[in-house]
């Protein structure tokens, strides 16, 4: 397929935590790695899913990609051009090309301005455009997202959840952005409304050949929307690759646990309630405290192994060119991935 | 002398029966019907689901049954609730207030249902005091520990001495299940028990509830928006839309062949296949604003089969074969 339009290499984000009790206490600075050496790329017209649980760093990743957080370390290539996210011009260039739809439609829309003003925020170089041109652009964007024209003069509080997400989408589309970061765009919506938004996103992708970075915790949505997917766990990508491959043959024990826990209309097996999740490990493999396949090697941090269709960060696959067919599929092995 | 045998109707096997429950929310200038003539029943050892989107009235139903509905603004304008054959609603003060006496409820967000200023131990003790007032202190202590072990908490001592905010979401939900367990309810109402929990934790809590159900609990009424969770847990299901039950039946039948167009849409809304396997079949529009309900069937503006009858007359819940019911003019 075509060249990747966005390449991210070794993205690391740290948050500073100051621990200082009262004024007299000695100030300590501690850094917490929220994202640890994340690498992935996206091609044009592709949906790349990022799935993870609470605290895995999904939202931090989304915000870093649009320049809200400054990464400690990162190599980003946009359309083949290297960007330095510590330089202001490069961050602006990044923002010009990557749009974002936030999870919370209430918090991301200014309640004091009308919908058409919110959408117009997304138009670049506004000074060069006449009022009529602006209006035409706003109309075009709102038609794209199937937002009725009568809503353009409403305020965000008058809109339903689904309509608010359509406004957020229109705001990014009006600037002609080709890469959209969707941070849990449907999590706060009812299922039937979620389905409408998913259909809309699929249609826009086909019509405008946009690329999505789709961030969610919902595996069924990932499966339905994404060609490729990355599994994020406490700041590390444990497995990434072709969606079908990952769902049908999960290689990493965490992926297997996650997919085994997903409910569909056909699940009826007995998933064990017995095991408690351990804390993420500070040393070695991050999942070792919760892993059912832990062995001695896991004390050391695993490198990422390339298994052809997927990349896996797990010592289980530390064999040179061996048999790649084996999977630690939790479902095939019954309670395999779930027992103590 | 001829003694007529008492009629053996369904009533005797029903643990909980709600008949024609109607609840209004009243403000100074208007009154909104949140539940409209809702009838459900829960049999012994049955897991019954109530599925619906936001605004369908499913949580109001649960709150009305257990008597935690805020009156006012809410007002119960009609219907009765029977529990074990006894009428618990309407009661003299308009509330059912039945907590701790056979019916228990687990709420969506355990952080709000657990008291933040008492340790887990103290709250558990309170629950035990209500359930077993005559028990000796040592036995009570043993019961608390046992019940925490029952919900698969390993570090019992660690959990007993902490406050709810120090626990993770999954652990909090385990504690609230443990509190319910000591009271040995005949009916457990679960209001979105796993919403907001991570996937693996959600699955463990569901697994835990189902395994406990087999041992201790007799019946479960599950309130959820998640059709997949309902499909996994329930024997029977009621589908609610805009304050009305629109369809009911056994979970398997309803999933296999939904009768009401709304149920069909709900089922089609859940993405199941892989990418490029087509779009989801869903109609436009959103659940109605209860203040301005559409005339006739509340679903008609979103329904592809809607005709003139649907627009003018409200369909009644009618029995179909296999013990199913549907409120739709298509099945007249």
XYZ file of C-alpha atoms in Angstrom:
672
model
C 0.000 0.000 0.000
C 0.945 3.653 -0.067
C 3.504 5.362 2.148
C 2.593 6.114 5.750
C 1.400 9.696 6.168
C 2.194 9.775 9.857
C 5.045 7.948 11.526
C 5.568 8.092 15.249
C 8.716 6.661 16.756
C 9.687 6.257 20.396
C 7.054 8.596 21.720
C 7.652 9.060 25.424
C 5.615 11.357 27.614
C 6.391 12.012 31.252
C 4.381 13.879 33.801
C 6.091 15.644 36.651
C 4.761 14.852 40.056
C 5.805 17.174 42.826
C 5.498 15.560 46.182
C 5.694 18.247 48.766
C 3.731 18.180 51.938
C 3.133 21.642 53.371
C 5.528 24.476 52.770
C 8.289 23.268 55.060
C 8.637 19.848 53.454
C 11.499 19.033 51.167
C 10.405 19.263 47.617
C 10.852 16.114 45.606
C 10.458 15.831 41.917
C 9.307 12.554 40.537
C 8.626 11.730 36.960
C 6.023 9.295 35.857
C 6.243 7.775 32.417
C 2.745 7.892 31.001
C 3.765 6.771 27.534
C 6.869 4.682 27.045
C 8.502 4.439 23.611
C 5.372 4.197 21.508
C 5.970 3.580 17.794
C 3.383 3.234 15.084
C 2.461 4.570 11.673
C -0.698 5.328 9.739
C -1.335 5.156 6.033
C -3.750 7.287 4.083
C -7.379 6.245 4.382
C -6.624 3.798 7.142
C -8.141 3.497 10.599
C -5.624 2.671 13.268
C -7.192 1.589 16.537
C -5.705 2.062 19.954
C -7.355 -0.002 22.629
C -6.612 0.115 26.313
C -8.156 0.220 29.745
C -8.312 3.063 32.224
C -4.905 4.536 32.893
C -3.271 2.994 29.851
C -2.407 6.391 28.412
C -4.934 6.504 25.566
C -5.996 10.073 26.127
C -2.434 11.251 26.753
C -1.473 9.776 23.405
C -4.357 11.572 21.688
C -3.445 14.881 23.245
C 0.244 14.538 22.494
C -0.512 13.888 18.837
C -2.237 17.247 18.506
C 0.447 19.072 20.453
C -1.373 19.655 23.728
C 1.274 17.806 25.728
C 4.929 18.089 24.894
C 6.629 14.711 24.642
C 9.970 14.118 26.322
C 11.211 12.204 23.363
C 9.677 11.599 19.982
C 10.400 11.357 16.294
C 7.375 12.298 14.225
C 7.285 12.266 10.460
C 4.283 13.874 8.829
C 4.029 13.251 5.079
C 7.738 12.395 5.151
C 8.771 15.603 6.903
C 10.445 15.425 10.302
C 8.809 17.504 12.979
C 10.342 18.692 16.201
C 7.575 19.027 18.758
C 9.665 21.384 20.879
C 9.495 23.994 18.104
C 6.432 26.165 17.911
C 6.156 26.198 14.099
C 6.271 22.433 13.962
C 3.553 22.087 16.569
C 1.399 24.497 14.554
C 2.029 22.462 11.424
C 1.021 19.338 13.315
C -2.198 20.974 14.497
C -2.982 22.124 10.992
C -2.897 18.554 9.777
C -4.248 16.542 12.674
C -7.681 17.186 14.116
C -9.139 15.792 17.297
C -12.581 14.824 18.530
C -12.688 14.595 22.298
C -14.542 12.094 24.401
C -16.581 14.623 26.313
C -18.680 16.676 23.902
C -19.866 18.958 26.681
C -16.412 20.011 27.766
C -14.990 20.444 24.292
C -17.616 22.858 22.924
C -17.759 26.430 24.168
C -21.244 26.823 25.671
C -21.353 30.552 24.989
C -21.064 30.574 21.215
C -23.295 29.161 18.514
C -22.651 26.005 16.568
C -21.666 27.860 13.406
C -19.086 29.876 15.361
C -17.706 26.681 16.862
C -17.347 25.137 13.419
C -15.732 28.299 12.049
C -12.941 27.940 14.634
C -11.587 25.134 12.513
C -11.143 27.209 9.342
C -7.510 28.100 8.704
C -6.456 31.535 7.354
C -9.775 33.150 8.153
C -8.541 36.647 7.330
C -8.235 35.763 3.655
C -11.851 34.640 3.379
C -14.948 36.724 2.896
C -17.924 36.186 5.143
C -19.796 34.407 2.397
C -16.932 32.002 1.778
C -16.802 31.226 5.470
C -20.511 30.550 5.523
C -20.255 28.262 2.526
C -17.490 26.299 4.217
C -19.513 25.943 7.414
C -22.556 24.785 5.462
C -20.481 22.273 3.550
C -18.973 20.840 6.726
C -22.308 20.589 8.486
C -23.788 18.794 5.485
C -20.877 16.368 5.548
C -21.661 15.398 9.123
C -25.439 15.353 8.469
C -26.126 18.162 10.892
C -29.386 19.915 9.993
C -28.869 23.542 8.954
C -31.434 24.656 11.510
C -29.023 23.662 14.275
C -26.279 26.028 13.143
C -27.612 28.931 15.190
C -28.236 26.835 18.307
C -26.004 26.719 21.338
C -24.269 23.475 22.352
C -26.558 22.924 25.341
C -29.524 22.675 22.993
C -27.988 19.737 21.145
C -28.142 16.031 21.904
C -24.971 14.048 22.558
C -24.817 12.709 19.030
C -25.271 16.167 17.525
C -22.508 17.547 19.727
C -20.096 14.937 18.404
C -21.162 15.847 14.859
C -20.289 19.477 15.593
C -16.876 18.420 16.927
C -16.347 16.427 13.737
C -17.436 19.319 11.525
C -14.979 21.611 13.293
C -12.074 19.349 12.323
C -13.339 18.642 8.806
C -13.878 22.291 7.876
C -10.122 22.820 7.978
C -9.571 20.007 5.507
C -7.644 17.887 7.991
C -6.650 14.492 6.678
C -5.776 12.827 9.962
C -8.285 12.718 12.788
C -7.614 11.592 16.315
C -10.867 10.230 17.723
C -10.590 9.954 21.481
C -13.485 7.746 22.618
C -15.870 9.586 20.279
C -18.843 7.358 21.050
C -18.318 6.315 24.673
C -20.819 8.746 26.108
C -23.531 7.917 23.562
C -26.393 5.435 23.490
C -25.834 2.394 21.289
C -28.184 3.458 18.527
C -26.574 6.907 18.405
C -23.139 5.318 18.546
C -24.086 3.252 15.506
C -25.123 6.404 13.620
C -21.794 8.091 14.390
C -19.811 4.993 13.412
C -21.662 4.839 10.099
C -20.945 8.510 9.546
C -17.247 8.025 10.283
C -17.027 5.128 7.846
C -18.733 7.149 5.127
C -16.463 10.170 5.660
C -13.414 7.950 5.542
C -14.422 6.509 2.194
C -15.485 9.842 0.699
C -12.596 11.995 1.851
C -9.949 9.280 2.360
C -9.200 10.526 5.849
C -7.113 8.513 8.271
C -8.369 7.934 11.762
C -6.544 7.193 14.958
C -9.438 5.591 16.785
C -8.974 5.432 20.533
C -11.463 3.407 22.538
C -11.879 0.770 25.194
C -14.672 -0.950 23.281
C -13.342 -3.994 21.460
C -16.437 -4.458 19.298
C -16.095 -0.924 17.985
C -12.382 -1.433 17.269
C -13.149 -4.625 15.406
C -15.805 -2.908 13.334
C -13.811 0.214 12.516
C -10.086 -0.498 12.309
C -7.763 -2.182 9.846
C -4.928 -2.255 12.308
C -4.909 -2.027 16.075
C -2.462 -1.465 18.911
C -3.033 -2.739 22.436
C -1.909 -0.230 25.030
C -1.211 -1.215 28.635
C 0.088 1.342 31.135
C 1.923 3.339 28.512
C 3.345 0.521 26.460
C 2.111 -1.004 23.235
C 2.135 -4.711 24.017
C 0.895 -5.881 20.648
C 0.024 -4.258 17.357
C -0.907 -5.378 13.908
C -3.743 -6.516 11.678
C -7.093 -6.404 13.516
C -8.300 -9.803 12.302
C -5.021 -11.422 13.251
C -5.044 -9.899 16.728
C -8.650 -10.788 17.465
C -8.469 -14.317 16.092
C -4.964 -15.191 17.303
C -4.003 -12.929 20.183
C -0.311 -13.496 20.882
C 0.288 -11.434 23.988
C -1.262 -12.863 27.191
C -2.787 -9.468 27.968
C -4.446 -9.278 24.568
C -5.783 -12.774 25.098
C -7.177 -11.833 28.516
C -8.746 -8.696 27.100
C -10.382 -10.414 24.157
C -11.469 -13.325 26.332
C -13.239 -10.872 28.626
C -15.147 -9.223 25.780
C -18.822 -10.095 25.697
C -20.661 -10.672 22.476
C -24.111 -12.095 21.804
C -22.593 -15.543 21.535
C -20.363 -15.694 24.613
C -21.462 -18.274 27.112
C -18.296 -19.726 28.564
C -17.401 -19.489 32.212
C -14.912 -16.708 32.647
C -13.159 -17.059 35.956
C -13.782 -14.331 38.477
C -11.014 -15.630 40.663
C -7.959 -13.879 39.404
C -7.202 -10.385 40.542
C -5.217 -8.107 38.317
C -1.816 -7.260 39.697
C -0.260 -3.846 39.599
C 1.800 -3.064 36.515
C 5.385 -4.034 37.155
C 8.061 -1.359 37.355
C 10.806 -3.649 36.162
C 10.910 -6.219 33.426
C 7.734 -6.998 31.529
C 5.018 -4.593 32.633
C 2.276 -7.236 32.599
C 4.129 -9.908 34.566
C 2.176 -9.426 37.804
C -1.094 -10.279 36.086
C 0.210 -12.733 33.510
C -0.728 -16.383 33.555
C 2.256 -17.334 31.395
C 4.967 -15.694 33.465
C 8.394 -17.325 33.481
C 11.925 -16.408 34.531
C 12.712 -14.337 31.470
C 9.905 -11.883 32.267
C 12.075 -10.222 34.908
C 13.844 -8.522 32.013
C 12.064 -5.977 29.820
C 10.999 -7.710 26.597
C 11.897 -6.282 23.200
C 9.294 -6.124 20.462
C 9.270 -9.235 18.294
C 8.129 -9.060 14.698
C 5.848 -11.994 13.885
C 5.006 -10.886 10.379
C 1.426 -9.726 10.757
C 1.814 -8.521 14.322
C 4.424 -6.989 16.597
C 4.447 -8.452 20.097
C 6.272 -7.313 23.204
C 6.503 -10.608 25.022
C 9.299 -13.054 25.837
C 7.118 -15.992 24.779
C 8.030 -15.186 21.196
C 11.764 -15.094 21.689
C 12.704 -17.626 19.064
C 14.545 -16.912 15.882
C 12.286 -17.672 12.940
C 10.457 -20.458 14.814
C 6.856 -21.515 14.540
C 4.641 -18.441 14.629
C 1.369 -20.280 14.517
C 0.952 -20.827 18.238
C -1.239 -18.391 20.046
C -2.179 -17.960 23.660
C -5.816 -17.649 22.772
C -7.806 -17.518 26.005
C -10.991 -18.701 24.348
C -9.682 -21.847 22.719
C -8.065 -23.040 25.896
C -11.236 -22.633 27.978
C -10.261 -21.091 31.282
C -6.656 -21.250 30.147
C -6.001 -17.561 30.245
C -8.078 -16.912 33.301
C -7.223 -19.438 35.967
C -4.644 -18.956 38.649
C -68.286 -30.380 51.191
C -66.765 -29.028 48.041
C -63.647 -27.005 48.624
C -62.449 -25.215 45.520
C -58.748 -25.633 44.950
C -57.037 -22.276 44.822
C -56.313 -21.257 41.245
C -52.737 -22.105 40.367
C -51.921 -19.065 38.355
C -48.532 -17.588 37.617
C -48.761 -15.287 40.588
C -47.615 -17.859 43.089
C -44.351 -18.490 41.274
C -43.589 -14.820 40.889
C -41.192 -13.347 43.381
C -41.742 -9.810 42.210
C -44.574 -8.477 40.186
C -45.015 -4.943 38.960
C -48.429 -4.179 37.521
C -49.188 -1.042 35.554
C -46.653 1.138 37.334
C -46.894 4.781 36.286
C -44.504 7.382 37.635
C -44.584 11.095 36.972
C -41.882 13.639 37.628
C -43.549 16.859 38.618
C -42.139 20.340 38.612
C -43.869 23.613 39.229
C -45.121 24.065 35.705
C -45.297 20.616 34.184
C -45.574 16.923 34.805
C -43.618 14.361 32.813
C -44.592 10.707 32.605
C -41.366 8.776 33.094
C -42.906 5.337 33.454
C -46.055 4.578 31.533
C -48.018 1.521 32.597
C -45.011 -0.744 33.161
C -45.659 -4.354 34.093
C -42.865 -6.799 34.738
C -42.446 -9.962 36.743
C -39.466 -11.801 38.133
C -39.845 -15.494 38.876
C -37.974 -17.484 41.472
C -34.335 -18.127 40.557
C -34.715 -16.141 37.415
C -32.388 -13.513 35.971
C -34.485 -10.851 34.301
C -33.066 -7.960 32.326
C -34.508 -4.527 31.667
C -32.758 -3.067 28.634
C -33.102 0.423 27.270
C -31.275 3.566 26.265
C -30.964 6.695 28.359
C -34.332 8.170 29.217
C -36.189 4.892 28.846
C -37.066 4.889 32.537
C -35.206 1.729 33.484
C -33.457 3.231 36.507
C -36.648 4.918 37.684
C -38.309 1.504 37.602
C -35.611 0.022 39.831
C -35.738 2.968 42.213
C -39.511 2.772 42.458
C -39.426 -0.935 43.290
C -36.889 -0.531 46.065
C -38.354 2.712 47.326
C -35.486 5.128 46.887
C -37.317 7.306 44.423
C -37.312 10.943 45.486
C -40.909 11.837 46.212
C -41.388 14.666 45.240
C -40.442 15.431 42.416
C -41.479 11.896 41.537
C -45.036 10.780 42.121
C -46.365 7.286 41.708
C -49.692 7.799 40.016
C -50.714 4.238 39.384
C -49.909 0.584 39.605
C -48.949 -1.864 42.297
C -45.800 -3.776 43.173
C -46.105 -7.215 44.729
C -43.177 -8.921 46.401
C -43.637 -12.519 47.523
C -47.353 -12.013 47.100
C -47.429 -9.017 49.446
C -48.218 -5.545 48.236
C -45.232 -3.287 48.884
C -46.399 -0.432 46.757
C -48.417 1.738 47.084
C -47.737 2.078 50.785
C -49.196 4.604 53.185
C -46.437 7.167 52.717
C -46.111 6.557 48.999
C -42.742 4.856 49.368
C -41.932 1.184 49.315
C -38.888 1.435 51.537
C -38.082 -2.192 51.337
C -34.349 -2.108 51.606
C -32.711 -4.892 53.533
C -35.852 -6.981 53.756
C -35.548 -9.408 50.911
C -34.748 -6.966 48.138
C -31.324 -5.407 47.746
C -29.846 -3.197 45.135
C -26.370 -2.627 43.765
C -25.857 0.732 42.181
C -23.864 1.775 39.163
C -21.256 3.846 40.940
C -20.165 2.214 44.207
C -18.294 5.338 45.225
C -21.599 7.101 45.697
C -23.408 4.178 47.298
C -20.636 3.483 49.806
C -20.225 6.006 52.583
C -16.910 7.823 52.175
C -16.378 8.586 55.856
C -16.722 5.033 57.178
C -14.194 2.273 56.651
C -15.230 -0.826 54.755
C -15.351 -2.749 58.040
C -17.754 -0.305 59.674
C -20.088 -0.324 56.706
C -20.044 -4.076 56.517
C -20.804 -4.212 60.233
C -23.804 -1.980 59.751
C -25.120 -4.280 57.049
C -24.615 -7.286 59.326
C -26.329 -5.535 62.234
C -29.393 -4.995 60.108
C -29.413 -8.519 58.741
C -28.491 -10.424 61.912
C -29.197 -8.202 64.921
C -29.041 -11.027 67.451
C -25.738 -12.472 66.347
C -22.732 -12.415 68.651
C -19.915 -10.049 67.875
C -17.445 -12.827 67.037
C -19.858 -14.451 64.654
C -20.561 -11.123 63.000
C -16.863 -10.618 62.472
C -16.575 -14.054 60.910
C -19.539 -13.359 58.668
C -17.966 -10.127 57.389
C -14.691 -11.838 56.564
C -16.413 -14.782 55.000
C -18.515 -12.618 52.789
C -15.497 -10.642 51.600
C -13.764 -13.916 50.781
C -16.901 -14.962 48.948
C -16.497 -12.063 46.506
C -12.932 -13.171 45.776
C -11.126 -10.514 47.752
C -7.826 -12.059 48.776
C -6.443 -9.455 51.127
C -9.423 -9.296 53.465
C -7.617 -7.531 56.306
C -6.223 -4.930 53.946
C -9.650 -4.149 52.506
C -11.461 -4.041 55.852
C -9.442 -1.161 57.199
C -9.504 1.168 54.213
C -12.022 3.721 53.043
C -13.947 3.353 49.780
C -11.915 5.928 47.876
C -8.763 3.897 48.475
C -10.149 0.968 46.525
C -10.251 0.499 42.769
C -13.594 0.504 40.958
C -13.724 -3.268 40.708
C -12.872 -3.712 44.391
C -15.528 -1.190 45.415
C -18.115 -3.095 43.449
C -16.946 -6.319 45.128
C -17.387 -4.699 48.541
C -20.895 -3.545 47.718
C -21.720 -7.066 46.532
C -20.296 -8.450 49.786
C -22.493 -6.076 51.791
C -25.515 -7.337 49.952
C -24.513 -10.956 50.443
C -24.644 -10.813 54.233
C -28.285 -9.815 53.978
C -29.140 -12.836 51.821
C -31.688 -11.096 49.618
C -34.320 -13.036 47.740
C -34.133 -10.511 44.949
C -31.109 -8.519 43.921
C -31.568 -5.490 41.707
C -28.455 -4.524 39.752
C -28.514 -1.053 38.258
C -25.793 -0.944 35.598
C -23.423 -2.924 37.833
C -20.463 -2.908 35.479
C -20.781 0.363 33.606
C -17.594 2.371 33.969
C -15.483 -0.642 34.828
C -12.678 -1.910 32.648
C -13.402 -4.831 30.386
C -11.541 -7.517 32.310
C -12.874 -6.239 35.630
C -16.396 -6.091 34.195
C -16.188 -9.668 33.072
C -14.916 -10.796 36.470
C -17.718 -8.977 38.312
C -20.313 -10.515 36.012
C -18.740 -13.940 36.499
C -18.776 -13.366 40.244
C -22.430 -12.340 40.316
C -23.434 -15.343 38.243
C -21.492 -17.780 40.432
C -22.959 -16.256 43.594
C -26.411 -16.389 42.099
C -26.106 -20.134 41.830
C -25.102 -20.477 45.486
C -26.981 -17.854 47.426
C -29.160 -15.427 45.566
C -32.404 -16.544 44.134
C -33.383 -13.912 41.568
C -31.754 -11.009 39.808
C -33.288 -7.996 38.118
C -30.622 -6.493 35.903
C -30.995 -2.932 34.651
C -28.611 -2.225 31.790
C -28.123 -0.385 28.535
C -25.731 -3.053 27.364
C -27.458 -5.700 25.296
C -24.388 -7.926 25.351
C -24.231 -7.991 29.141
C -27.957 -8.737 29.243
C -27.529 -11.498 26.650
C -24.840 -13.088 28.774
C -26.670 -12.931 32.099
C -30.417 -12.990 31.575
C -33.050 -15.658 31.110
C -35.765 -13.180 30.206
C -35.671 -9.588 29.075
C -37.870 -6.506 28.922
C -37.005 -3.858 26.355
C -38.020 -0.340 27.337
C -38.418 2.736 25.188
C -39.586 6.154 26.364
C -41.009 4.852 29.627
C -42.867 1.876 28.196
C -42.104 -1.795 27.870
C -42.148 -2.432 24.131
C -41.117 -6.062 24.074
C -40.516 -8.949 26.417
C -39.656 -12.596 26.123
C -36.918 -15.076 26.715
C -33.498 -13.564 26.063
C -32.618 -16.167 23.451
C -35.820 -15.660 21.455
C -35.626 -11.884 21.608
C -32.059 -11.911 20.338
C -32.736 -14.500 17.670
C -35.860 -12.881 16.344
C -36.644 -9.441 17.743
C -40.281 -8.527 17.138
C -40.396 -4.815 17.857
C -38.556 -2.638 15.304
C -36.825 -0.865 18.191
C -35.373 -4.125 19.515
C -34.180 -4.951 16.014
C -32.482 -1.582 15.788
C -30.911 -1.971 19.208
C -29.504 -5.327 18.214
C -28.229 -4.046 14.876
C -26.533 -1.115 16.600
C -24.012 -3.372 18.272
C -21.019 -3.771 15.989
C -20.176 -7.435 15.600
C -18.171 -8.016 12.465
C -14.798 -6.910 11.217
C -14.000 -3.779 9.275
C -15.358 -3.658 5.702
C -18.231 -5.921 6.655
C -20.751 -3.211 5.903
C -22.356 -0.432 7.879
C -24.637 -0.849 10.869
C -28.333 -0.920 10.099
C -29.674 1.858 12.230
C -32.274 4.519 11.614
C -31.693 8.190 12.224
C -33.097 10.161 15.099
C -32.654 9.913 18.834
C -34.723 8.699 21.790
C -37.561 11.185 22.321
C -37.668 13.964 24.851
C -40.163 12.749 27.448
C -41.555 16.259 27.773
C -42.634 16.218 24.141
C -43.492 12.634 23.305
C -44.550 11.974 19.740
C -48.196 11.020 19.281
C -49.105 7.363 19.033
C -46.236 4.923 19.277
C -43.224 6.807 20.705
C -40.917 5.006 18.301
C -42.794 5.878 15.111
C -40.558 8.797 13.983
C -37.599 6.403 13.825
C -39.495 3.367 12.581
C -39.289 2.265 8.966
C -42.642 0.445 9.177
C -44.571 3.366 10.648
C -48.031 3.971 9.211
C -51.067 6.069 10.131
C -52.165 3.889 13.065
C -48.695 4.163 14.614
C -48.856 7.939 14.418
C -52.212 8.247 16.100
C -52.753 5.399 18.567
C -50.495 4.020 21.282
C -50.064 0.249 20.829
C -50.766 -1.976 23.843
C -48.504 -4.781 24.976
C -50.038 -7.897 23.390
C -49.143 -11.515 24.062
C -47.515 -13.448 21.239
C -46.544 -17.089 21.055
C -43.713 -18.557 23.201
C -44.689 -16.314 26.086
C -43.535 -13.199 24.336
C -45.141 -9.807 24.357
C -44.785 -6.888 22.008
C -46.328 -3.435 21.821
C -46.428 -2.758 18.098
C -49.197 -2.338 15.528
C -47.351 -4.698 13.173
C -48.490 -7.637 15.272
C -52.184 -6.843 15.489
